[in-house]
XYZ file of C-alpha atoms in Angstrom:
726
model
C 152.588 -27.660 19.200
C 149.534 -27.912 17.157
C 146.886 -25.928 18.155
C 143.430 -26.991 18.072
C 142.026 -24.934 20.397
C 140.089 -21.076 19.084
C 140.915 -18.406 21.156
C 137.656 -17.708 23.624
C 136.803 -13.737 25.344
C 133.857 -13.246 27.504
C 130.496 -12.148 26.017
C 129.835 -9.278 27.456
C 131.576 -6.709 29.077
C 132.231 -7.474 32.760
C 133.894 -3.936 33.606
C 136.721 -4.862 36.221
C 135.818 -8.009 37.036
C 137.883 -10.840 35.705
C 135.974 -13.464 33.200
C 136.093 -17.092 34.733
C 136.007 -19.759 31.562
C 134.579 -23.504 32.306
C 134.148 -26.773 30.831
C 132.906 -29.997 31.927
C 133.822 -33.050 30.356
C 133.224 -36.773 31.335
C 136.120 -39.789 30.954
C 134.818 -43.339 30.826
C 138.452 -44.853 30.270
C 141.379 -45.041 31.511
C 143.833 -42.601 31.450
C 147.327 -42.823 30.906
C 148.292 -39.011 30.766
C 146.866 -35.897 30.619
C 148.272 -32.581 29.914
C 147.262 -28.947 29.414
C 148.658 -26.746 27.107
C 146.946 -23.060 28.325
C 147.665 -19.669 27.643
C 146.165 -16.301 28.107
C 145.399 -12.253 27.211
C 146.374 -11.572 30.352
C 147.578 -14.336 33.442
C 145.639 -16.236 34.627
C 144.037 -19.504 37.456
C 143.456 -22.170 36.261
C 141.884 -24.857 38.473
C 140.661 -28.985 37.293
C 137.497 -30.322 40.366
C 138.307 -27.173 41.950
C 142.279 -27.707 43.222
C 144.718 -25.177 41.505
C 146.747 -26.835 38.417
C 150.191 -26.214 38.472
C 152.539 -24.367 41.105
C 153.182 -21.221 38.604
C 151.275 -17.798 40.037
C 150.466 -15.248 36.920
C 151.184 -17.327 34.370
C 151.856 -16.964 31.123
C 154.425 -14.517 32.468
C 155.546 -10.935 31.102
C 157.552 -10.771 28.079
C 157.317 -8.129 25.049
C 153.339 -9.838 23.746
C 152.925 -8.320 20.745
C 155.839 -10.775 19.417
C 156.210 -13.500 22.409
C 153.579 -14.920 24.193
C 154.048 -17.971 26.872
C 152.228 -21.198 27.141
C 152.724 -23.543 29.265
C 152.100 -27.214 29.614
C 150.787 -28.753 32.743
C 150.953 -32.554 33.845
C 147.276 -32.721 35.137
C 146.532 -36.659 34.776
C 146.405 -36.669 39.073
C 143.329 -34.196 38.946
C 141.255 -35.929 36.767
C 137.754 -37.967 37.773
C 135.086 -39.755 35.341
C 133.320 -36.107 35.709
C 135.594 -32.800 35.744
C 135.054 -29.019 35.368
C 138.038 -26.965 33.846
C 138.212 -23.109 35.335
C 140.095 -20.951 34.374
C 140.606 -17.117 36.027
C 141.792 -14.658 33.759
C 142.993 -11.232 35.382
C 144.477 -7.974 33.700
C 147.967 -8.358 34.503
C 150.920 -7.323 32.327
C 148.978 -7.063 29.655
C 145.896 -5.427 30.295
C 146.395 -2.761 33.835
C 148.077 0.617 32.303
C 151.295 0.255 32.990
C 153.446 2.149 33.031
C 151.255 4.566 36.178
C 154.321 7.588 35.436
C 154.526 7.583 31.854
C 151.767 7.475 28.586
C 152.461 4.030 26.608
C 150.370 3.675 23.475
C 151.688 0.776 23.555
C 150.687 -0.764 26.043
C 147.336 1.264 25.427
C 147.311 -0.971 22.238
C 147.435 -3.818 24.248
C 144.515 -2.651 26.667
C 142.633 -2.596 24.257
C 142.580 -5.968 22.679
C 139.992 -9.128 24.299
C 140.798 -10.468 27.817
C 141.841 -13.729 25.814
C 142.286 -17.664 26.693
C 143.395 -20.074 24.722
C 143.542 -23.904 26.582
C 143.941 -27.790 24.932
C 143.685 -30.727 26.770
C 145.245 -33.369 25.639
C 144.685 -36.829 26.986
C 145.803 -40.046 26.291
C 144.367 -43.524 27.231
C 145.882 -46.578 28.003
C 144.546 -47.709 24.994
C 146.530 -45.651 22.827
C 143.297 -43.714 21.449
C 143.807 -40.075 22.077
C 140.667 -37.511 22.399
C 141.150 -33.068 23.122
C 139.278 -30.603 25.319
C 140.022 -27.441 24.125
C 138.703 -23.674 24.742
C 135.844 -23.538 21.986
C 132.100 -22.333 21.827
C 131.439 -24.889 23.578
C 132.663 -23.418 27.053
C 131.177 -21.035 28.887
C 132.426 -17.490 30.689
C 131.031 -15.649 33.692
C 132.193 -12.894 36.208
C 134.042 -14.264 38.886
C 134.664 -13.455 42.944
C 137.406 -11.774 41.724
C 135.742 -8.320 40.941
C 138.900 -6.439 40.280
C 142.598 -7.170 39.907
C 145.365 -5.417 37.948
C 149.058 -4.950 38.711
C 149.019 -1.522 40.375
C 145.777 -0.827 42.159
C 145.267 -4.167 43.604
C 142.413 -6.851 44.128
C 139.015 -6.864 44.925
C 138.136 -10.407 45.699
C 134.215 -11.110 47.287
C 134.382 -15.067 48.713
C 130.462 -14.516 49.329
C 129.860 -13.680 45.189
C 127.805 -15.895 43.207
C 127.740 -15.012 39.759
C 125.008 -14.781 37.141
C 124.048 -17.688 34.716
C 126.931 -18.106 32.622
C 126.896 -17.292 29.107
C 128.631 -18.550 26.462
C 132.202 -17.401 25.618
C 132.934 -16.109 21.923
C 135.912 -16.823 19.846
C 138.052 -15.023 18.856
C 140.992 -14.387 16.299
C 143.766 -14.224 18.752
C 147.671 -14.954 18.376
C 148.835 -18.114 17.334
C 151.929 -16.619 15.833
C 153.510 -15.485 18.277
C 153.050 -18.587 20.548
C 156.295 -20.358 22.576
C 156.474 -23.292 25.053
C 157.557 -21.018 28.503
C 161.396 -19.899 27.663
C 161.782 -18.637 31.307
C 161.000 -19.544 35.215
C 157.860 -19.710 36.419
C 157.293 -17.705 39.322
C 155.636 -18.909 42.162
C 155.763 -18.839 45.894
C 158.908 -19.335 48.062
C 158.503 -18.701 51.597
C 155.644 -17.861 54.411
C 156.669 -14.754 56.540
C 154.424 -14.342 59.803
C 153.054 -10.834 61.197
C 155.987 -10.277 64.191
C 153.739 -7.419 65.404
C 150.903 -5.333 65.053
C 150.383 -1.633 66.443
C 148.498 0.878 66.451
C 150.701 4.749 65.182
C 150.414 7.966 65.958
C 147.762 8.915 63.486
C 145.680 5.649 65.010
C 145.942 3.534 62.398
C 146.906 -0.266 62.720
C 149.470 -1.376 61.214
C 150.999 -5.241 61.277
C 155.217 -5.259 60.540
C 156.626 -8.211 59.192
C 160.161 -7.562 59.722
C 161.070 -7.721 56.259
C 160.402 -6.066 52.858
C 158.859 -8.656 49.754
C 157.327 -8.946 46.214
C 154.368 -11.229 47.247
C 151.095 -10.636 49.060
C 149.532 -11.156 52.748
C 147.592 -14.538 53.259
C 144.535 -13.979 55.825
C 143.359 -15.934 58.265
C 139.999 -15.206 60.090
C 136.636 -16.364 61.029
C 134.135 -13.879 59.091
C 130.050 -12.923 58.929
C 129.534 -12.955 55.124
C 129.451 -9.790 53.920
C 132.321 -8.802 56.595
C 134.950 -6.721 54.943
C 139.321 -7.133 54.965
C 140.928 -4.023 53.492
C 144.705 -3.929 53.532
C 146.723 -1.208 52.374
C 150.757 -1.190 51.794
C 153.607 0.123 52.494
C 157.391 0.068 52.906
C 157.963 2.113 55.829
C 157.045 3.864 57.947
C 157.704 8.022 58.406
C 159.717 9.261 61.314
C 157.131 9.793 63.528
C 156.174 5.854 62.776
C 153.367 6.590 60.569
C 152.197 4.262 57.633
C 153.690 6.304 54.616
C 152.557 5.580 50.991
C 153.719 8.628 48.888
C 156.390 7.112 47.900
C 153.924 4.446 45.747
C 152.268 7.182 43.450
C 149.647 6.579 41.600
C 149.609 3.074 42.379
C 146.670 2.135 45.303
C 148.126 -1.511 46.302
C 145.041 -2.181 48.420
C 144.042 -5.467 48.955
C 139.399 -5.874 49.851
C 138.478 -9.154 50.659
C 134.561 -9.337 51.473
C 133.711 -12.639 53.012
C 131.842 -15.350 52.959
C 130.622 -17.223 56.136
C 133.151 -19.479 58.427
C 136.675 -20.256 58.768
C 138.548 -19.314 55.732
C 141.688 -18.103 54.023
C 141.794 -15.321 51.258
C 144.957 -13.577 49.359
C 145.352 -11.965 45.845
C 145.267 -14.179 43.420
C 146.164 -12.510 40.227
C 148.377 -9.759 41.062
C 151.480 -9.045 43.980
C 152.166 -6.209 46.006
C 156.304 -4.914 47.240
C 155.534 -3.731 50.895
C 156.928 -4.116 54.626
C 153.847 -3.345 56.099
C 150.256 -3.851 55.799
C 147.891 -0.599 57.087
C 144.183 -3.102 58.476
C 141.848 -0.316 57.289
C 138.987 -2.735 57.907
C 138.683 -6.411 59.255
C 135.810 -8.603 61.152
C 135.498 -6.638 64.318
C 137.481 -3.616 63.332
C 140.813 -3.189 62.421
C 142.589 -3.751 66.239
C 140.647 -7.065 66.002
C 143.634 -8.443 64.207
C 146.490 -10.895 65.512
C 149.631 -11.626 64.156
C 148.599 -14.983 63.484
C 145.694 -13.569 61.353
C 148.197 -12.495 58.579
C 150.785 -13.874 56.783
C 153.150 -12.631 53.923
C 153.922 -15.000 51.098
C 156.948 -13.871 49.256
C 156.709 -13.972 45.227
C 159.787 -14.614 42.496
C 160.978 -16.348 39.808
C 161.847 -20.561 40.451
C 166.008 -20.114 40.676
C 168.218 -22.062 42.748
C 170.677 -20.202 45.406
C 173.996 -20.595 44.449
C 175.891 -17.953 46.123
C 176.204 -17.184 49.916
C 178.609 -14.228 51.366
C 179.335 -14.058 55.944
C 181.709 -12.693 57.592
C 182.379 -11.232 61.425
C 180.345 -7.724 60.892
C 176.760 -8.008 61.724
C 175.829 -4.772 58.874
C 177.592 -6.744 56.408
C 175.630 -9.432 56.903
C 172.521 -7.933 57.133
C 173.941 -5.717 53.911
C 174.483 -9.492 52.419
C 170.698 -10.281 53.172
C 169.564 -6.706 51.712
C 170.717 -7.776 48.184
C 169.024 -11.094 48.240
C 165.883 -9.763 49.275
C 166.342 -6.997 46.919
C 167.214 -9.837 44.162
C 164.047 -11.957 44.847
C 161.666 -9.191 45.084
C 162.740 -7.504 42.067
C 163.283 -11.209 39.740
C 159.712 -11.505 39.111
C 159.905 -13.045 35.624
C 161.847 -9.594 34.431
C 164.416 -7.484 36.421
C 162.300 -5.070 37.369
C 163.853 -1.431 39.244
C 161.374 -1.552 41.709
C 158.059 -3.504 42.921
C 155.894 -1.408 44.461
C 155.252 1.720 43.164
C 153.575 2.810 39.709
C 156.480 1.912 37.613
C 157.932 -1.964 38.064
C 159.236 -2.337 34.482
C 162.478 -4.168 33.253
C 164.970 -1.285 33.381
C 167.711 -2.383 31.130
C 170.474 -0.008 33.176
C 169.780 -1.696 36.246
C 170.202 -5.061 34.766
C 172.921 -3.986 33.165
C 174.560 -3.274 36.582
C 173.897 -6.392 38.724
C 173.622 -9.143 36.136
C 176.794 -10.058 37.615
C 175.674 -10.078 41.050
C 172.899 -11.944 40.139
C 174.449 -15.337 38.415
C 176.595 -15.602 41.592
C 173.596 -15.282 44.048
C 171.263 -18.195 41.666
C 171.195 -19.631 38.970
C 169.922 -16.945 36.417
C 171.053 -18.290 33.477
C 167.500 -19.251 32.851
C 166.147 -16.317 33.867
C 168.236 -14.178 31.581
C 167.904 -16.004 28.730
C 164.372 -15.090 28.503
C 164.188 -11.734 28.686
C 167.292 -10.849 26.530
C 164.810 -12.828 23.888
C 162.932 -10.148 24.939
C 165.089 -7.495 24.273
C 166.247 -8.894 21.484
C 162.589 -9.216 19.731
C 161.655 -5.386 20.679
C 165.003 -4.102 19.611
C 163.945 -1.789 16.689
C 165.610 -3.328 12.908
C 168.809 -0.220 13.421
C 169.698 -1.899 16.804
C 167.909 0.830 19.074
C 166.974 -0.964 23.003
C 165.093 0.653 24.765
C 165.227 1.502 28.225
C 162.961 -1.019 29.838
C 162.186 -4.629 28.472
C 159.460 -5.342 27.689
C 160.289 -2.123 25.614
C 156.621 0.102 27.054
C 157.845 2.998 26.706
C 159.251 3.191 23.379
C 160.389 5.877 20.252
C 162.628 7.550 23.879
C 166.490 7.884 22.653
C 168.574 5.375 23.289
C 170.928 5.759 26.566
C 174.717 4.920 27.164
C 174.581 2.222 30.220
C 170.838 1.195 29.454
C 171.070 0.010 25.850
C 174.616 -1.495 26.340
C 172.860 -4.426 28.672
C 172.348 -5.817 24.622
C 175.880 -6.611 25.204
C 176.580 -6.521 28.782
C 174.286 -9.214 29.930
C 174.681 -12.601 27.680
C 178.663 -11.761 28.245
C 178.291 -11.876 32.349
C 175.813 -14.690 31.933
C 178.605 -16.462 29.510
C 181.166 -16.074 31.431
C 179.014 -17.308 34.334
C 178.193 -20.102 32.967
C 179.936 -21.265 30.171
C 177.080 -21.863 27.828
C 177.979 -20.075 25.046
C 173.958 -21.502 23.618
C 173.376 -17.664 24.995
C 176.065 -15.981 22.940
C 174.852 -17.237 19.692
C 171.133 -16.459 20.616
C 171.767 -12.888 21.118
C 174.880 -12.071 18.903
C 173.100 -10.544 16.122
C 171.674 -8.623 19.187
C 175.219 -7.506 20.979
C 176.248 -6.446 16.963
C 172.761 -4.795 16.066
C 173.496 -2.379 19.528
C 177.476 -1.374 18.292
C 175.989 -0.799 15.130
C 173.012 1.500 15.862
C 175.877 3.741 18.402
C 178.271 3.995 15.300
C 175.569 4.612 13.146
C 173.720 7.806 15.450
C 176.859 9.574 16.768
C 177.595 13.167 15.991
C 181.314 12.211 16.358
C 183.418 9.215 14.955
C 184.431 6.560 16.999
C 182.614 8.326 20.148
C 179.110 8.435 21.131
C 178.121 12.377 20.918
C 174.859 13.861 20.310
C 172.869 11.690 22.402
C 170.502 12.152 25.032
C 171.249 9.968 28.125
C 171.106 8.934 31.814
C 174.160 9.856 32.647
C 175.671 8.717 35.995
C 172.549 8.382 37.234
C 171.796 9.664 40.823
C 175.317 10.139 41.512
C 176.062 11.613 44.299
C 177.915 14.700 42.098
C 175.270 16.055 40.748
C 173.929 19.883 40.447
C 172.073 21.290 42.334
C 168.138 20.375 40.805
C 169.749 17.367 38.682
C 169.383 13.341 38.969
C 172.746 13.445 37.163
C 175.721 13.126 37.950
C 178.629 15.625 37.261
C 180.470 13.255 35.056
C 179.816 14.414 31.380
C 177.448 12.214 29.421
C 179.237 11.828 26.470
C 182.298 10.399 28.128
C 179.805 8.391 29.314
C 178.788 7.350 26.430
C 181.615 6.436 24.350
C 183.207 4.623 27.146
C 180.397 2.061 27.082
C 180.662 2.200 22.896
C 184.264 1.326 23.902
C 182.830 -1.818 26.067
C 179.403 -2.706 24.119
C 182.062 -3.239 21.538
C 184.588 -4.818 23.473
C 182.307 -7.363 23.820
C 181.282 -8.318 20.295
C 184.685 -8.841 19.959
C 185.230 -11.366 22.408
C 181.284 -13.459 21.591
C 182.170 -13.061 18.341
C 185.671 -14.694 18.515
C 184.043 -17.832 21.204
C 181.595 -18.087 18.403
C 184.307 -18.863 15.628
C 183.679 -15.785 13.704
C 185.694 -13.255 11.803
C 185.770 -9.648 13.614
C 188.725 -8.187 12.473
C 186.219 -4.687 11.372
C 184.932 -4.728 14.799
C 188.787 -5.303 16.489
C 189.552 -2.258 13.373
C 186.304 -0.350 14.987
C 187.514 -0.641 18.325
C 190.859 0.422 18.265
C 189.492 3.556 16.524
C 187.388 3.852 19.373
C 189.743 3.564 22.049
C 192.468 6.163 19.936
C 189.258 8.468 19.702
C 188.804 8.063 23.388
C 191.987 9.013 24.679
C 192.370 12.049 22.238
C 189.227 13.574 23.266
C 189.695 12.455 26.834
C 192.824 13.003 27.993
C 191.990 13.804 31.732
C 188.981 13.055 33.919
C 187.001 15.569 35.954
C 184.437 12.916 38.701
C 185.212 9.693 40.547
C 183.155 7.801 37.883
C 184.907 9.081 34.499
C 188.091 7.554 36.639
C 186.187 4.259 36.859
C 185.015 3.434 33.247
C 188.718 5.376 32.311
C 190.439 2.644 33.889
C 187.832 -0.568 34.108
C 187.085 -0.486 30.583
C 191.340 0.114 29.699
C 190.814 3.225 28.006
C 192.741 5.556 29.955
C 196.147 5.816 27.904
C 198.085 5.301 31.872
C 195.233 2.746 34.080
C 197.043 2.818 37.069
C 196.699 6.766 37.208
C 193.687 7.084 36.804
C 192.907 4.764 39.125
C 195.687 6.646 41.272
C 193.365 9.647 40.654
C 190.621 7.382 41.229
C 191.586 6.826 45.113
C 192.749 10.429 45.708
C 189.110 12.001 45.013
C 187.979 9.523 47.593
C 190.485 10.542 49.920
C 190.028 14.002 49.979
C 186.002 14.404 49.839
C 185.909 12.608 53.167
C 186.678 8.375 51.953
C 183.047 9.025 50.179
C 182.189 7.436 46.865
C 180.727 9.923 44.594
C 179.313 7.597 42.337
C 175.746 6.706 40.908
C 174.627 4.025 38.548
C 177.696 3.706 36.137
C 180.306 4.324 38.191
C 179.215 2.785 41.446
C 179.532 -1.013 40.325
C 183.250 -0.962 39.022
C 183.939 0.993 41.916
C 185.259 -1.317 44.101
C 186.951 -3.654 41.892
C 189.173 -0.555 39.820
C 190.631 0.224 43.590
C 191.530 -3.007 44.380
C 193.085 -4.206 40.860
C 195.033 -1.006 41.024
C 196.376 -1.127 45.023
C 193.997 0.449 46.806
C 192.236 -2.847 48.305
C 192.064 -1.012 51.473
C 190.625 2.029 50.758
C 188.007 -0.463 48.886
C 187.453 -1.774 52.362
C 186.884 1.307 53.990
C 183.663 2.660 51.146
C 182.704 -0.650 51.787
C 182.671 -1.183 55.717
C 181.659 3.038 56.088
C 178.742 3.650 58.203
C 177.844 7.110 57.333
C 175.744 8.471 54.457
C 177.023 8.152 51.886
C 178.027 4.197 51.939
C 176.620 0.729 51.879
C 175.693 0.282 55.421
C 174.002 3.523 55.875
C 170.530 2.696 55.004
C 171.299 -0.648 56.921
C 171.982 1.668 60.252
C 168.752 2.842 59.118
C 166.840 -0.349 59.827
C 166.579 -1.458 55.895
C 165.733 -4.675 54.697
C 166.411 -4.372 51.020
C 168.707 -2.061 49.182
C 167.476 1.113 48.505
C 167.248 3.711 45.194
C 169.179 6.697 46.965
C 171.932 6.479 49.680
C 169.592 8.357 51.906
C 165.903 7.464 51.016
C 166.074 8.306 54.307
C 167.741 11.300 55.902
C 170.131 11.461 58.998
C 166.648 13.916 60.897
C 163.947 11.010 59.161
C 163.173 12.971 56.545
C 162.797 11.257 53.177
C 164.909 11.799 50.390
C 161.499 12.569 48.230
C 157.868 11.538 47.583
C 158.571 11.224 43.705
C 161.102 8.899 43.250
C 162.635 7.087 46.494
C 161.835 3.799 46.052
C 163.259 0.768 49.464
C 163.714 -2.113 47.149
C 165.933 -0.950 44.642
C 168.533 -4.043 43.599
C 170.830 -1.789 41.496
C 173.324 -0.818 44.319
C 174.031 -4.046 45.522
C 176.234 -5.136 42.529
C 178.774 -4.416 45.202
C 178.287 -8.051 46.147
C 179.899 -9.053 43.045
C 183.440 -7.217 44.273
C 182.747 -9.194 47.783
C 183.028 -12.380 45.819
C 185.210 -11.912 43.253
C 188.216 -9.388 44.898
C 187.646 -9.440 48.719
C 186.820 -13.464 48.850
C 188.698 -13.983 45.401
C 186.945 -15.786 43.501
C 187.054 -15.972 39.546
C 186.636 -17.802 36.748
C 190.325 -18.679 35.585
C 191.708 -16.819 32.211
C 190.078 -18.312 29.376
C 187.513 -20.521 31.395
C 183.943 -19.321 31.928
C 181.826 -21.098 33.856
C 184.226 -22.167 36.776
C 185.502 -25.032 35.012
C 188.611 -23.835 35.916
C 189.749 -21.308 38.836
C 191.286 -18.293 40.443
C 191.119 -17.755 43.961
C 192.540 -15.047 44.953
C 191.479 -14.037 48.788
C 192.033 -10.002 49.626
C 191.718 -9.936 53.373
C 191.458 -6.873 55.873
C 191.869 -6.844 59.180
C 188.813 -4.599 60.354
C 186.746 -8.325 59.823
C 188.199 -10.905 61.943
C 186.666 -13.493 58.970
C 184.882 -13.938 55.324
C 183.254 -16.387 53.530
C 182.169 -16.782 49.892
C 180.762 -20.077 48.938
C 179.639 -20.791 44.506
C 177.971 -23.675 44.040
C 179.020 -23.190 39.958
C 178.344 -26.360 36.592
C 181.552 -28.047 38.113
C 180.770 -27.856 42.254
C 181.115 -25.483 45.249
C 183.680 -23.591 45.627
C 184.437 -22.300 48.759
C 187.172 -19.785 49.822
C 187.050 -19.055 54.109
C 189.902 -16.593 55.393
C 189.967 -15.767 58.602
C 192.853 -14.186 61.390
C 194.570 -16.999 63.534
C 197.734 -16.096 65.692
C 198.731 -12.586 64.156
C 198.492 -14.417 60.924
C 195.764 -14.686 58.048
C 194.297 -18.525 57.585
C 193.374 -19.368 54.732
C 190.928 -22.352 53.236
C 189.966 -23.226 50.244
C 187.843 -25.820 48.271
C 187.637 -26.247 44.935
C 185.919 -28.925 43.127
C 188.059 -27.675 39.953
C 191.211 -27.232 39.126
C 192.473 -23.720 40.234
C 194.616 -20.587 40.974
C 194.954 -20.378 44.185
C 196.895 -16.387 44.997
C 198.245 -16.124 48.138
C 200.086 -13.324 49.307
C 201.548 -12.408 45.620
C 202.190 -16.384 45.233
C 200.660 -18.911 43.441
C 200.233 -21.972 43.650
C 198.233 -24.551 40.778
C 196.324 -26.960 42.571
C 194.190 -29.583 41.724
C 190.297 -30.179 42.595
C 190.073 -31.127 46.923
C 190.543 -28.824 50.227
C 193.228 -26.607 50.929
C 194.586 -24.420 54.397
C 197.453 -21.967 53.998
C 199.092 -19.998 56.833
C 199.979 -16.231 55.522
C 203.474 -15.043 55.892
C 202.248 -11.644 56.157
C 202.383 -10.424 60.240
C 198.943 -8.260 60.766
C 199.510 -5.160 61.451
């Protein structure tokens, strides 16, 4: 891109008000095409002749800004007139907001100290073949906008009746050009609109609107008001056990929206921020909080522009609600980066959560472009020695690397490759994958194991000692297991790319040998899971059998945390305990995937008992009700219960294996998956005391029914089981 434009900043300090940059220009010839190239240090909303440009909300998105800043290209031909007025409002966004709210960040302070910058270049091509340019420079004006305050955690104040003082000339400054990149990720867009289902008064006298579903986005308000009347909303995920509005789990994030109205019928909504919520408290409204009606409020759902590819349904209503919750959790947390949660003073791209969920993410939606961009940021933020931070973009620099978090560098690219069959992701990320393994090799205190580090362990494991967030699984055990796993993925990626991987194959052999010597026995469910799933145990069947026994001995309950849970049901199924995997999936009592559903969850929770049996909360300071990681269980439903996987050696489902595993506690189950090669459907149901299997495959497939393998070509097939139902 040949930038002729200059970086602009406000001439004066506007305080909390968002600046609006503007320019006027006239056209006297017929325009063939007009393209606007634009970015900002912050988030922007651009308009030409009063009409919004594009559908990208919170553009230019969130990247590791010191090294990568996206710019966007918009075709604005249809918005042009003879006389034109171009405006761009710039808010703090991720660039200037004080993130992360729960921890000091020198990285973020450095960004916040930079100007609220804008770079814009309009390239016009005329019918006669001539070109002209409208570029941001000293001729542009800047003034305070009607957005009086806006940032990520605290929300926004908008004054529709605000009349700005006279504009002044904008100032140019030496902004970043060398870090500019074309738009790489998916655009964040408004995706759905949800009407308020009810407005009620709590025991404390609060007026609250309920949208019936937790979302990420904001509320659009339609109202007839007088100039100066205020609308003030607060946001919350849940109500407390008394039915009152609850925000303590947002911690320091105020999550408020205020609109100061103009005269007449109008609609307003946040423009440069977002919230995670199901409920709003109406703190002020024309005529009083109680004057608001459901039709005044519409929740607008935001997430990255991703195509839905996977669907699950079955005969169990609670399980169907879980499937929906997993989808809503992904939508709510895939807002340009895979965040842990969208509501409190965090909303960061935690690497551990991303690697836990990546396989499910790639089944539910086409996330190839989404992860390609985020993984490019991971590689950009990665240390020269291979260090990978806990979050990407890495706002928490200098913290010790953690196993299962930094391993996202290896796990995520491989999962994306398997899902879509495009080796380009491996080409882009191979050096990052390799450097991560080399980092472990260089920083361990025990050769061929990973010891001596500081890790999150089996985060939120239910077998955690009193007062600890970490489960009882040994941290060095977990770290060494992931060391082996990441090394194996580097080898696989290298072989796909035609590289000589002999050195890493020898390394992996030594890691596995050292692991077996150091850890001949397993003390927790998660240790059994990792030993079997990563093929580290001398006898993986024995490790899986031990796992099954542990589960049964504690009352058929899981005790795993972030590290063990994603693989738990897979290990049970892979080693002959599918019935036990179903028992865990279908369990309704705490702890289980369905327990939150019985408590009214509409997304996946951070804690199995975020709301406890007696209605109390797990905690005030770390209790998100939209935390997608445990939704990784959907991967098992697609791949084991419905049995849809790529055939060995055929990434991207160019050939498939379909091996359904029904359970008599369900009458039927169906999974569909749109792949690069077409739609795969696997359905099973009870029929006349037998199982009926209905399978559609767009490619050649290995179909496994009752242990028998059928090789079939593309088409639809029906099989009946020879096994009588008990």
